[in-house]
Coordinates of C-alpha atoms and ligand atoms in Angstrom, one line a residue:
M1 CA -1.2 -13.6 -24.2
A2 CA 0.5 -12.8 -21.5
E3 CA 0.7 -15.8 -18.7
P4 CA -1.7 -14.8 -15.9
L5 CA 0.2 -13.5 -12.9
R6 CA 0.4 -16.4 -10.3
P7 CA 0.8 -15.6 -6.3
R8 CA 4.7 -15.5 -4.8
L9 CA 5.2 -17.9 -2.4
L10 CA 8.7 -17.8 -0.2
L11 CA 9.7 -20.7 1.0
V12 CA 11.9 -20.9 4.0
D13 CA 14.2 -23.6 5.2
D14 CA 17.6 -24.3 6.5
A15 CA 17.5 -27.6 4.6
P16 CA 18.0 -27.4 1.0
I17 CA 16.2 -31.1 0.2
N18 CA 12.7 -29.7 1.9
L19 CA 13.2 -26.4 0.1
Q20 CA 13.9 -28.4 -3.5
M21 CA 10.8 -31.0 -2.5
L22 CA 8.5 -27.9 -1.8
E23 CA 9.6 -26.0 -4.7
A24 CA 8.9 -28.8 -7.1
G25 CA 6.0 -29.2 -6.1
L26 CA 4.4 -25.9 -6.2
E27 CA 6.1 -24.0 -8.7
D28 CA 3.8 -25.2 -11.3
A29 CA 0.9 -23.4 -9.6
F30 CA 3.2 -20.9 -8.0
E31 CA 6.0 -18.2 -8.1
C32 CA 8.3 -19.6 -5.7
R33 CA 11.6 -18.2 -4.2
C34 CA 13.5 -20.4 -1.6
A35 CA 15.9 -18.9 1.0
T36 CA 17.6 -21.1 3.6
G37 CA 17.6 -18.7 6.8
G38 CA 15.7 -16.0 8.4
A39 CA 18.3 -13.2 7.6
E40 CA 17.8 -14.1 4.0
A41 CA 14.3 -14.4 3.7
L42 CA 13.5 -10.8 5.4
A43 CA 16.4 -9.4 3.2
L44 CA 14.4 -11.4 0.0
M45 CA 11.4 -9.2 1.0
G46 CA 12.9 -5.6 1.2
S47 CA 12.9 -6.0 -2.9
W48 CA 10.5 -8.9 -3.4
L49 CA 6.8 -9.1 -1.8
P50 CA 5.3 -12.6 -1.4
D51 CA 1.6 -13.3 -1.3
L52 CA 2.6 -16.0 1.6
V53 CA 5.3 -17.5 3.2
L54 CA 5.7 -20.9 4.2
L55 CA 8.2 -20.7 7.0
D56 CA 10.3 -23.4 9.1
V57 CA 10.8 -23.0 12.6
A58 CA 13.8 -24.7 13.6
M59 CA 16.9 -23.0 11.6
P60 CA 19.9 -21.7 12.9
G61 CA 20.5 -18.0 13.6
L62 CA 17.3 -16.1 13.0
D63 CA 14.5 -18.7 13.6
G64 CA 10.9 -18.8 12.2
L65 CA 9.0 -17.6 15.2
A66 CA 11.8 -14.7 15.0
V67 CA 11.1 -14.2 11.5
C68 CA 7.1 -14.0 11.8
R69 CA 7.2 -11.9 15.0
R70 CA 9.3 -9.1 12.8
L71 CA 6.8 -9.6 10.0
K72 CA 3.9 -9.3 12.0
A73 CA 5.5 -6.1 13.6
D74 CA 6.5 -4.4 10.2
P75 CA 3.5 -2.3 8.4
A76 CA 4.5 -3.2 5.1
L77 CA 4.6 -6.9 5.8
Q78 CA 2.6 -8.0 8.5
D79 CA -0.4 -8.6 5.9
I80 CA 1.2 -11.3 4.4
P81 CA -0.3 -14.7 6.0
V82 CA 2.7 -16.8 7.7
I83 CA 2.6 -20.9 7.2
F84 CA 4.8 -23.0 9.2
V85 CA 6.6 -26.0 8.1
T86 CA 8.0 -27.8 10.9
G87 CA 8.9 -30.9 12.3
R88 CA 8.1 -30.3 15.2
D89 CA 4.6 -31.5 16.5
D90 CA 4.3 -30.4 19.9
E91 CA 1.2 -28.5 21.1
A92 CA 2.9 -26.2 23.1
D93 CA 4.8 -25.3 19.4
E94 CA 2.2 -25.1 17.9
L95 CA 0.7 -22.8 20.0
E96 CA 3.3 -20.5 19.8
G97 CA 3.5 -20.5 16.2
L98 CA 0.2 -19.2 16.1
E99 CA 0.4 -16.8 18.5
A100 CA 3.5 -15.4 17.1
G101 CA 1.3 -14.4 13.9
A102 CA 1.2 -17.5 11.6
V103 CA -2.2 -18.4 10.3
D104 CA -1.5 -22.0 10.1
Y105 CA 0.9 -24.9 11.0
I106 CA 1.6 -27.8 9.1
T107 CA 3.9 -30.6 10.4
K108 CA 6.6 -32.6 8.5
P109 CA 6.7 -34.9 6.8
F110 CA 4.5 -33.0 4.5
S111 CA 1.7 -34.2 2.3
L112 CA 2.6 -31.9 -0.9
P113 CA -1.6 -32.5 -2.0
I114 CA -2.2 -31.1 1.2
V115 CA 0.4 -28.1 1.4
K116 CA -1.1 -27.3 -2.2
A117 CA -4.8 -27.2 -0.7
R118 CA -3.6 -25.0 2.6
V119 CA -1.6 -22.7 0.6
G120 CA -4.8 -22.6 -1.7
T121 CA -7.2 -21.4 1.2
H122 CA -5.1 -18.9 2.8
L123 CA -4.4 -17.7 -0.5
E124 CA -8.2 -17.3 -1.1
L125 CA -8.9 -16.0 2.6
K126 CA -5.9 -13.1 2.0
R127 CA -7.9 -12.4 -1.0
C128 CA -11.6 -12.3 0.4
R129 CA -9.6 -10.3 3.7
D130 CA -8.8 -7.7 1.1
L131 CA -11.6 -6.9 -0.5
L132 CA -13.7 -6.5 2.3
R133 CA -10.9 -3.8 3.3
N134 CA -10.5 -2.4 0.2
H135 CA -14.4 -1.9 0.9
A136 CA -13.9 0.0 4.0
F137 CA -11.1 1.7 2.2
V138 CA -13.5 3.5 -0.1
D139 CA -15.0 6.7 -0.8
G140 CA -18.5 6.7 -0.7
L141 CA -19.0 10.0 -3.1
T142 CA -16.0 9.8 -5.2
G143 CA -15.1 6.1 -5.2
I144 CA -11.7 6.5 -4.9
A145 CA -9.6 5.6 -1.7
N146 CA -10.7 7.2 1.6
R147 CA -8.6 8.7 4.3
R148 CA -8.3 6.0 6.2
R149 CA -6.7 4.4 3.0
F150 CA -4.6 6.6 2.7
D151 CA -3.3 6.8 6.4
E152 CA -2.8 3.4 5.9
A153 CA -1.2 3.5 2.8
L154 CA 1.4 6.2 4.0
A155 CA 2.3 4.1 7.0
Q156 CA 3.6 1.4 4.5
A157 CA 5.4 3.5 1.9
W158 CA 7.0 5.1 4.8
A159 CA 8.0 2.1 6.2
L160 CA 9.1 0.9 2.9
G161 CA 11.2 3.6 2.2
V162 CA 13.0 3.7 5.7
R163 CA 14.3 0.1 4.6
Q164 CA 14.7 0.7 1.0
R165 CA 16.2 4.7 1.7
S166 CA 13.9 5.7 -1.1
P167 CA 11.9 9.1 -0.6
V168 CA 8.2 9.3 -0.3
G169 CA 6.6 11.8 -2.2
L170 CA 3.3 13.6 -1.2
V171 CA 0.4 15.7 -3.5
L172 CA -2.3 17.7 -1.3
L173 CA -4.9 19.7 -3.3
D174 CA -7.8 21.2 -2.7
V175 CA -10.7 22.7 -5.2
D176 CA -10.5 26.4 -5.5
H177 CA -13.1 28.5 -3.9
F178 CA -15.6 25.2 -3.9
K179 CA -18.0 27.0 -0.6
A180 CA -18.8 29.3 -3.6
Y181 CA -19.2 26.9 -5.7
N182 CA -21.7 24.8 -3.7
D183 CA -23.6 27.9 -3.1
A184 CA -23.7 29.3 -6.3
Y185 CA -25.0 25.5 -8.1
G186 CA -26.3 23.6 -5.2
H187 CA -24.8 20.9 -3.1
P188 CA -26.0 18.1 -5.7
A189 CA -23.8 19.7 -8.1
G190 CA -20.6 20.3 -5.7
D191 CA -21.1 16.4 -5.5
G192 CA -20.8 16.1 -9.0
C193 CA -17.9 18.5 -9.1
L194 CA -15.9 16.1 -6.4
S195 CA -16.7 12.9 -8.3
A196 CA -15.3 14.7 -11.4
V197 CA -12.1 16.2 -9.9
A198 CA -11.6 12.8 -8.5
R199 CA -11.9 11.1 -11.9
A200 CA -9.4 13.2 -13.6
L201 CA -7.0 12.4 -10.8
A202 CA -7.6 9.0 -10.8
G203 CA -7.0 9.5 -14.7
A204 CA -4.2 11.6 -14.3
M205 CA -2.1 8.9 -12.3
P206 CA -0.5 6.4 -14.8
R207 CA 1.6 4.2 -12.2
V208 CA -0.6 1.8 -10.0
S209 CA 2.0 2.3 -6.9
D210 CA 0.4 5.8 -6.5
L211 CA -2.7 5.9 -4.6
V212 CA -5.1 9.1 -5.2
A213 CA -7.1 9.5 -1.9
R214 CA -10.3 11.9 -0.4
Y215 CA -8.7 13.8 2.4
G216 CA -11.7 15.0 3.0
G217 CA -14.3 18.0 2.4
E218 CA -12.8 19.5 -1.2
E219 CA -9.7 18.0 -0.2
F220 CA -8.0 15.0 -2.0
V221 CA -4.2 13.8 -1.8
V222 CA -1.5 11.8 -4.0
L223 CA 0.7 9.3 -2.4
L224 CA 3.9 9.0 -4.4
P225 CA 6.3 6.3 -3.2
G226 CA 9.9 6.5 -4.6
T227 CA 9.4 10.2 -5.7
D228 CA 11.6 12.9 -4.9
F229 CA 10.5 16.2 -4.4
E230 CA 11.4 17.4 -8.2
G231 CA 8.9 14.3 -9.4
A232 CA 5.6 15.2 -6.5
R233 CA 6.3 19.0 -8.6
A234 CA 5.7 17.3 -12.1
V235 CA 3.1 14.9 -10.6
A236 CA 1.1 18.1 -9.6
E237 CA 1.6 20.2 -12.9
T238 CA -0.1 17.1 -14.6
L239 CA -2.8 17.0 -12.0
R240 CA -3.6 20.5 -11.9
R241 CA -3.7 20.7 -15.6
A242 CA -5.6 17.3 -15.9
V243 CA -8.3 19.3 -13.7
E244 CA -8.3 22.6 -15.9
A245 CA -8.8 20.7 -18.7
M246 CA -12.2 19.6 -17.8
G247 CA -13.3 23.0 -18.5
L248 CA -16.1 22.4 -15.5
P249 CA -18.0 26.0 -15.6
H250 CA -17.1 28.2 -12.0
A251 CA -18.6 31.8 -12.3
H252 CA -17.5 32.4 -8.9
S253 CA -13.9 31.8 -8.5
S254 CA -11.0 34.3 -8.5
A255 CA -9.1 32.1 -10.1
A256 CA -10.7 31.1 -13.5
D257 CA -13.5 30.7 -15.2
H258 CA -13.6 27.0 -14.2
V259 CA -12.9 24.6 -12.0
T260 CA -9.4 24.7 -10.3
V261 CA -7.2 23.1 -8.0
S262 CA -4.4 24.8 -5.4
L263 CA -1.5 22.0 -5.1
G264 CA 0.7 21.5 -2.5
A265 CA 4.0 19.0 -3.5
A266 CA 6.6 17.5 -1.2
S267 CA 9.0 14.9 -0.5
C268 CA 11.3 13.2 1.9
L269 CA 13.5 10.8 3.0
P270 CA 11.5 8.9 5.2
H271 CA 14.1 7.8 8.7
L272 CA 13.1 6.3 12.0
K273 CA 13.6 9.4 13.9
L274 CA 11.0 11.3 11.8
V275 CA 6.8 10.7 11.3
S276 CA 4.8 10.6 8.4
A277 CA 2.5 13.4 9.5
A278 CA 6.3 15.8 9.4
L279 CA 5.6 15.1 4.9
V280 CA 1.3 16.0 5.0
E281 CA 2.7 18.9 6.8
A282 CA 5.0 20.4 4.4
A283 CA 2.5 19.3 1.7
D284 CA -0.1 21.6 3.7
E285 CA 2.2 24.7 3.9
A286 CA 3.2 24.2 0.1
L287 CA -0.2 24.2 -0.8
Y288 CA -1.2 27.4 1.6
R289 CA 1.8 29.2 0.0
A290 CA -0.5 28.0 -3.7
K291 CA -3.0 29.8 -2.2
Q292 CA -1.5 32.8 -0.8
A293 CA -0.3 33.3 -4.6
G294 CA -3.5 33.2 -6.5
R295 CA -4.5 30.0 -6.7
N296 CA -4.9 27.2 -9.6
R297 CA -1.6 26.4 -9.1
V298 CA 1.8 24.0 -7.3
G299 CA 3.4 25.2 -4.6
G300 CA 6.4 24.0 -3.5
Ligands
LIG1 MG1 14.9 -26.5 9.8

């Protein structure tokens, strides 16, 4: 049986002896990585996302407070809890750390069982927060992600794309002649149609990093981090076929005698001078072209 995934901890301290102690005490329960400075810690998080960071405050170069402020300003990293571990025990320092966005503060010399217990508590709190947020981010009708969730995921994918210089792909799609479907079969059937389309889309997406969301009405959106234009087009075609394969009758569509979707694919390399809305706009224009060309197809 595969070993269950252990939570990831990033340990940051300029004193190697502290890192060794922490790692020795925590590695049985957590997957630990170490960094001996602020810049090294941030660089590591470009490719390896921890579930929690244990962060020394006093370090040469980029100190713990600066690292924490940078994490909290980054949409892709701001939800990672930070616990300061430091030799300082001055009240003002502790307040400064908490104001920088840390969830807790542990002073040296530390007791390993207490460090472990606090890490466990904050991971559990994070898990509950994530659950609550996920609940607020689900579309009530279809059970897939909602628009709010998509907006947040796009901001995160965008920030990550800027940092990693990797493209972000997007597919925007809508159900062909959905108003006619609603008029002919009634709104409950229309709701059933949207749920079925959502299931078909979600079922056709094999990568966990991709997000299928209801964009609004009969419109859906698929976010594809790290995907170029050709890749996004290929995904769009897979989605088109998945919906068509349901064979849901639609006697009032000009596109086919069953439910179909029109799709727009787009991709771009995010950079700081470009807003993510431009990507959505490009996909929307491609979707418009797909409809103009006769629906039940991918526009690029
Ligand atoms: Mg230090």
